[in-house]
């Protein structure tokens, strides 16, 4: 278990004996992405932070292409982290691609989790005209994005960070995200990007059997509103809220998460 704690640079803070919240970051980031919300959560919860293998201060020697070329490999790590902290069932908050890691983790080992928060989730970034699903990108978009990343990762980081972050009037936010991208090993980033943008977890949503909150942003170029609606419609008993936030990283842009619209619970 201690190996997991060091492998994923697990950090535990907040109130001892309080309900446990585990925060899972998305592509190109690390646990520092949560720095503005952690102090708010620590007042009421035990807070668990970690880095995905290949990100932040994780043990890079633990990265294996086979394991981390699939969403399931990351989901298995999430479960191992939750077991390693040994604090009982947790509430898992997964941002962006980590939301689907959470979906897979909960489906595989539901006893580890008392709840799930899917923050700016996307089960599939690719549009599916045959079913009417809108993920936000067509096949040419995804191909161009991945080719650009392969050709010049640092240049891609500089171009994509403002688009992902939004909030052009606050360029320091995009700069923080770009800096995070640039700290990631390009080879690892190329593999993780394919997991992020090519995975399709739409069929996995119905397996979630724990209380679930879907939190989407009111203006998100990466995950449009239809995506949140789709996720909500596929998870029984889930709630969908729309945050008054621009961009794909509300934990930085709007850490207090003002709620604009609270949708009815899906029966």
Short mmCIF file of N, CA, C and O in Angstrom, two decimals, residues 47-111:
data_model
loop_
_atom_site.label_atom_id
_atom_site.label_comp_id
_atom_site.label_asym_id
_atom_site.label_seq_id
_atom_site.Cartn_x
_atom_site.Cartn_y
_atom_site.Cartn_z
N UNK A 47 -9.40 15.44 2.91
CA UNK A 47 -9.17 15.63 1.48
C UNK A 47 -7.98 14.81 1.03
O UNK A 47 -6.90 14.88 1.64
N UNK A 48 -8.17 14.02 -0.02
CA UNK A 48 -7.10 13.19 -0.58
C UNK A 48 -6.78 13.68 -1.98
O UNK A 48 -7.66 13.76 -2.84
N UNK A 49 -5.52 14.04 -2.20
CA UNK A 49 -5.02 14.45 -3.50
C UNK A 49 -4.04 13.41 -4.02
O UNK A 49 -3.35 12.75 -3.22
N UNK A 50 -3.94 13.27 -5.33
CA UNK A 50 -2.93 12.39 -5.90
C UNK A 50 -2.66 12.81 -7.34
O UNK A 50 -3.43 13.55 -7.94
N UNK A 51 -1.53 12.35 -7.86
CA UNK A 51 -1.17 12.57 -9.26
C UNK A 51 -1.30 11.26 -10.02
O UNK A 51 -0.86 10.20 -9.53
N UNK A 52 -1.90 11.31 -11.21
CA UNK A 52 -1.87 10.13 -12.06
C UNK A 52 -0.41 9.81 -12.41
O UNK A 52 0.42 10.71 -12.54
N UNK A 53 -0.12 8.53 -12.55
CA UNK A 53 1.24 8.14 -12.93
C UNK A 53 1.58 8.79 -14.28
O UNK A 53 0.82 8.71 -15.23
N UNK A 54 2.73 9.44 -14.30
CA UNK A 54 3.15 10.19 -15.48
C UNK A 54 2.90 11.68 -15.35
O UNK A 54 3.32 12.45 -16.21
N UNK A 55 2.21 12.08 -14.29
CA UNK A 55 1.86 13.49 -14.09
C UNK A 55 2.47 14.00 -12.79
O UNK A 55 2.69 13.23 -11.84
N UNK A 56 2.73 15.31 -12.74
CA UNK A 56 3.14 15.96 -11.52
C UNK A 56 4.33 15.29 -10.85
O UNK A 56 5.34 14.98 -11.48
N UNK A 57 4.18 15.04 -9.56
CA UNK A 57 5.26 14.43 -8.78
C UNK A 57 5.13 12.94 -8.62
O UNK A 57 5.70 12.36 -7.70
N UNK A 58 4.37 12.29 -9.51
CA UNK A 58 4.23 10.83 -9.44
C UNK A 58 5.56 10.16 -9.76
O UNK A 58 6.50 10.79 -10.27
N UNK A 59 5.63 8.88 -9.49
CA UNK A 59 6.83 8.09 -9.79
C UNK A 59 6.82 7.73 -11.27
O UNK A 59 6.09 6.83 -11.70
N UNK A 60 7.62 8.44 -12.05
CA UNK A 60 7.62 8.23 -13.51
C UNK A 60 8.11 6.84 -13.89
O UNK A 60 7.74 6.32 -14.95
N UNK A 61 8.90 6.23 -13.03
CA UNK A 61 9.40 4.88 -13.33
C UNK A 61 8.27 3.85 -13.29
O UNK A 61 8.43 2.73 -13.80
N UNK A 62 7.13 4.21 -12.70
CA UNK A 62 6.00 3.29 -12.63
C UNK A 62 5.14 3.32 -13.89
O UNK A 62 4.22 2.51 -14.04
N UNK A 63 5.43 4.27 -14.78
CA UNK A 63 4.62 4.40 -16.00
C UNK A 63 4.92 3.26 -16.96
O UNK A 63 6.09 2.97 -17.26
N UNK A 64 3.88 2.60 -17.43
CA UNK A 64 3.99 1.52 -18.41
C UNK A 64 3.02 1.80 -19.54
O UNK A 64 1.82 2.01 -19.30
N UNK A 65 3.50 1.77 -20.76
CA UNK A 65 2.64 2.09 -21.90
C UNK A 65 1.41 1.19 -21.96
O UNK A 65 0.31 1.67 -22.21
N UNK A 66 1.58 -0.09 -21.71
CA UNK A 66 0.43 -0.99 -21.80
C UNK A 66 -0.67 -0.62 -20.82
O UNK A 66 -1.84 -0.54 -21.19
N UNK A 67 -0.29 -0.40 -19.56
CA UNK A 67 -1.29 -0.08 -18.53
C UNK A 67 -1.95 1.27 -18.77
O UNK A 67 -3.17 1.42 -18.62
N UNK A 68 -1.16 2.25 -19.17
CA UNK A 68 -1.66 3.61 -19.26
C UNK A 68 -2.04 4.02 -20.68
O UNK A 68 -2.17 5.21 -20.98
N UNK A 69 -2.27 3.03 -21.51
CA UNK A 69 -2.84 3.28 -22.84
C UNK A 69 -4.34 3.06 -22.83
O UNK A 69 -4.99 3.12 -23.88
N UNK A 70 -4.90 2.75 -21.65
CA UNK A 70 -6.33 2.51 -21.54
C UNK A 70 -6.89 3.26 -20.34
O UNK A 70 -6.19 3.51 -19.35
N UNK A 71 -8.15 3.60 -20.41
CA UNK A 71 -8.82 4.24 -19.28
C UNK A 71 -8.87 3.29 -18.08
O UNK A 71 -8.80 3.72 -16.93
N UNK A 72 -8.96 2.00 -18.36
CA UNK A 72 -9.05 1.02 -17.28
C UNK A 72 -7.80 1.03 -16.40
O UNK A 72 -7.88 0.82 -15.19
N UNK A 73 -6.62 1.26 -17.00
CA UNK A 73 -5.40 1.32 -16.21
C UNK A 73 -5.43 2.44 -15.20
O UNK A 73 -5.05 2.26 -14.03
N UNK A 74 -5.91 3.60 -15.63
CA UNK A 74 -6.03 4.73 -14.71
C UNK A 74 -7.11 4.47 -13.66
O UNK A 74 -6.95 4.82 -12.49
N UNK A 75 -8.22 3.86 -14.07
CA UNK A 75 -9.29 3.56 -13.13
C UNK A 75 -8.82 2.59 -12.05
O UNK A 75 -9.22 2.70 -10.88
N UNK A 76 -7.98 1.64 -12.43
CA UNK A 76 -7.44 0.71 -11.44
C UNK A 76 -6.58 1.45 -10.43
O UNK A 76 -6.62 1.16 -9.23
N UNK A 77 -5.80 2.42 -10.91
CA UNK A 77 -5.01 3.24 -9.99
C UNK A 77 -5.90 4.01 -9.01
O UNK A 77 -5.58 4.13 -7.83
N UNK A 78 -7.00 4.56 -9.51
CA UNK A 78 -7.93 5.28 -8.64
C UNK A 78 -8.40 4.37 -7.52
O UNK A 78 -8.43 4.76 -6.34
N UNK A 79 -8.78 3.16 -7.86
CA UNK A 79 -9.23 2.22 -6.84
C UNK A 79 -8.11 1.89 -5.86
O UNK A 79 -8.35 1.80 -4.64
N UNK A 80 -6.89 1.72 -6.34
CA UNK A 80 -5.77 1.42 -5.46
C UNK A 80 -5.49 2.58 -4.52
O UNK A 80 -5.17 2.36 -3.34
N UNK A 81 -5.59 3.79 -5.00
CA UNK A 81 -5.40 4.96 -4.13
C UNK A 81 -6.46 4.98 -3.04
O UNK A 81 -6.17 5.19 -1.86
N UNK A 82 -7.71 4.75 -3.42
CA UNK A 82 -8.80 4.78 -2.44
C UNK A 82 -8.64 3.70 -1.39
O UNK A 82 -8.92 3.91 -0.20
N UNK A 83 -8.17 2.53 -1.80
CA UNK A 83 -7.91 1.47 -0.83
C UNK A 83 -6.72 1.81 0.06
O UNK A 83 -6.71 1.54 1.26
N UNK A 84 -5.69 2.42 -0.53
CA UNK A 84 -4.45 2.69 0.20
C UNK A 84 -4.63 3.69 1.33
O UNK A 84 -4.00 3.56 2.38
N UNK A 85 -5.49 4.68 1.14
CA UNK A 85 -5.66 5.67 2.20
C UNK A 85 -6.38 5.06 3.40
O UNK A 85 -6.26 5.56 4.52
N UNK A 86 -7.13 3.98 3.18
CA UNK A 86 -7.70 3.21 4.27
C UNK A 86 -8.66 3.96 5.16
O UNK A 86 -8.74 3.70 6.36
N UNK A 87 -9.45 4.86 4.58
CA UNK A 87 -10.36 5.68 5.37
C UNK A 87 -11.83 5.36 5.08
O UNK A 87 -12.72 6.16 5.37
N UNK A 88 -12.09 4.19 4.53
CA UNK A 88 -13.47 3.79 4.28
C UNK A 88 -13.99 4.34 2.96
O UNK A 88 -13.25 4.94 2.17
N UNK A 89 -15.28 4.14 2.69
CA UNK A 89 -15.85 4.62 1.43
C UNK A 89 -15.65 6.12 1.27
O UNK A 89 -15.76 6.88 2.23
N UNK A 90 -15.32 6.54 0.05
CA UNK A 90 -14.98 7.93 -0.22
C UNK A 90 -15.95 8.51 -1.24
O UNK A 90 -16.63 7.79 -1.99
N UNK A 91 -15.99 9.83 -1.28
CA UNK A 91 -16.63 10.54 -2.38
C UNK A 91 -15.53 10.91 -3.36
O UNK A 91 -14.55 11.56 -2.98
N UNK A 92 -15.67 10.50 -4.59
CA UNK A 92 -14.65 10.75 -5.61
C UNK A 92 -15.10 11.87 -6.53
O UNK A 92 -16.21 11.85 -7.07
N UNK A 93 -14.22 12.86 -6.70
CA UNK A 93 -14.46 13.95 -7.65
C UNK A 93 -13.50 13.76 -8.80
O UNK A 93 -12.28 13.84 -8.62
N UNK A 94 -14.02 13.52 -10.00
CA UNK A 94 -13.19 13.34 -11.17
C UNK A 94 -13.40 14.46 -12.15
O UNK A 94 -14.54 14.74 -12.55
N UNK A 95 -12.32 15.11 -12.55
CA UNK A 95 -12.41 16.23 -13.49
C UNK A 95 -12.07 15.78 -14.90
O UNK A 95 -11.09 15.08 -15.12
N UNK A 96 -12.90 16.17 -15.86
CA UNK A 96 -12.66 15.91 -17.28
C UNK A 96 -12.48 14.41 -17.52
O UNK A 96 -13.36 13.62 -17.19
N UNK A 97 -11.34 13.99 -18.06
CA UNK A 97 -11.15 12.57 -18.35
C UNK A 97 -11.18 11.73 -17.08
O UNK A 97 -11.57 10.55 -17.10
N UNK A 98 -10.80 12.32 -15.94
CA UNK A 98 -10.83 11.56 -14.68
C UNK A 98 -12.24 11.25 -14.24
O UNK A 98 -12.46 10.36 -13.41
N UNK A 99 -13.23 11.96 -14.78
CA UNK A 99 -14.62 11.63 -14.48
C UNK A 99 -14.95 10.22 -14.98
O UNK A 99 -15.61 9.44 -14.29
N UNK A 100 -14.45 9.87 -16.17
CA UNK A 100 -14.72 8.53 -16.69
C UNK A 100 -13.86 7.47 -15.99
O UNK A 100 -14.27 6.32 -15.86
N UNK A 101 -12.68 7.87 -15.52
CA UNK A 101 -11.93 6.95 -14.66
C UNK A 101 -12.76 6.62 -13.43
O UNK A 101 -12.81 5.47 -12.98
N UNK A 102 -13.41 7.64 -12.88
CA UNK A 102 -14.26 7.43 -11.73
C UNK A 102 -15.44 6.52 -12.03
O UNK A 102 -15.80 5.66 -11.22
N UNK A 103 -16.05 6.70 -13.19
CA UNK A 103 -17.17 5.85 -13.60
C UNK A 103 -16.73 4.39 -13.63
O UNK A 103 -17.42 3.49 -13.11
N UNK A 104 -15.57 4.13 -14.23
CA UNK A 104 -15.09 2.75 -14.33
C UNK A 104 -14.71 2.20 -12.95
O UNK A 104 -14.96 1.03 -12.65
N UNK A 105 -14.10 3.05 -12.13
CA UNK A 105 -13.70 2.60 -10.79
C UNK A 105 -14.91 2.24 -9.94
O UNK A 105 -14.93 1.22 -9.25
N UNK A 106 -15.94 3.09 -9.99
CA UNK A 106 -17.16 2.84 -9.22
C UNK A 106 -17.87 1.59 -9.70
O UNK A 106 -18.38 0.79 -8.89
N UNK A 107 -17.91 1.39 -11.00
CA UNK A 107 -18.57 0.20 -11.54
C UNK A 107 -17.85 -1.08 -11.13
O UNK A 107 -18.48 -2.11 -10.86
N UNK A 108 -16.51 -1.01 -11.05
CA UNK A 108 -15.73 -2.22 -10.74
C UNK A 108 -15.72 -2.55 -9.26
O UNK A 108 -15.67 -3.72 -8.87
N UNK A 109 -15.77 -1.52 -8.39
CA UNK A 109 -15.63 -1.76 -6.95
C UNK A 109 -16.49 -0.76 -6.19
O UNK A 109 -15.98 0.12 -5.49
N UNK A 110 -17.81 -0.86 -6.30
CA UNK A 110 -18.69 0.17 -5.74
C UNK A 110 -18.58 0.32 -4.23
O UNK A 110 -18.88 1.39 -3.69
N UNK A 111 -18.14 -0.72 -3.52
CA UNK A 111 -18.06 -0.64 -2.07
C UNK A 111 -17.01 0.37 -1.59
O UNK A 111 -17.02 0.79 -0.43
#
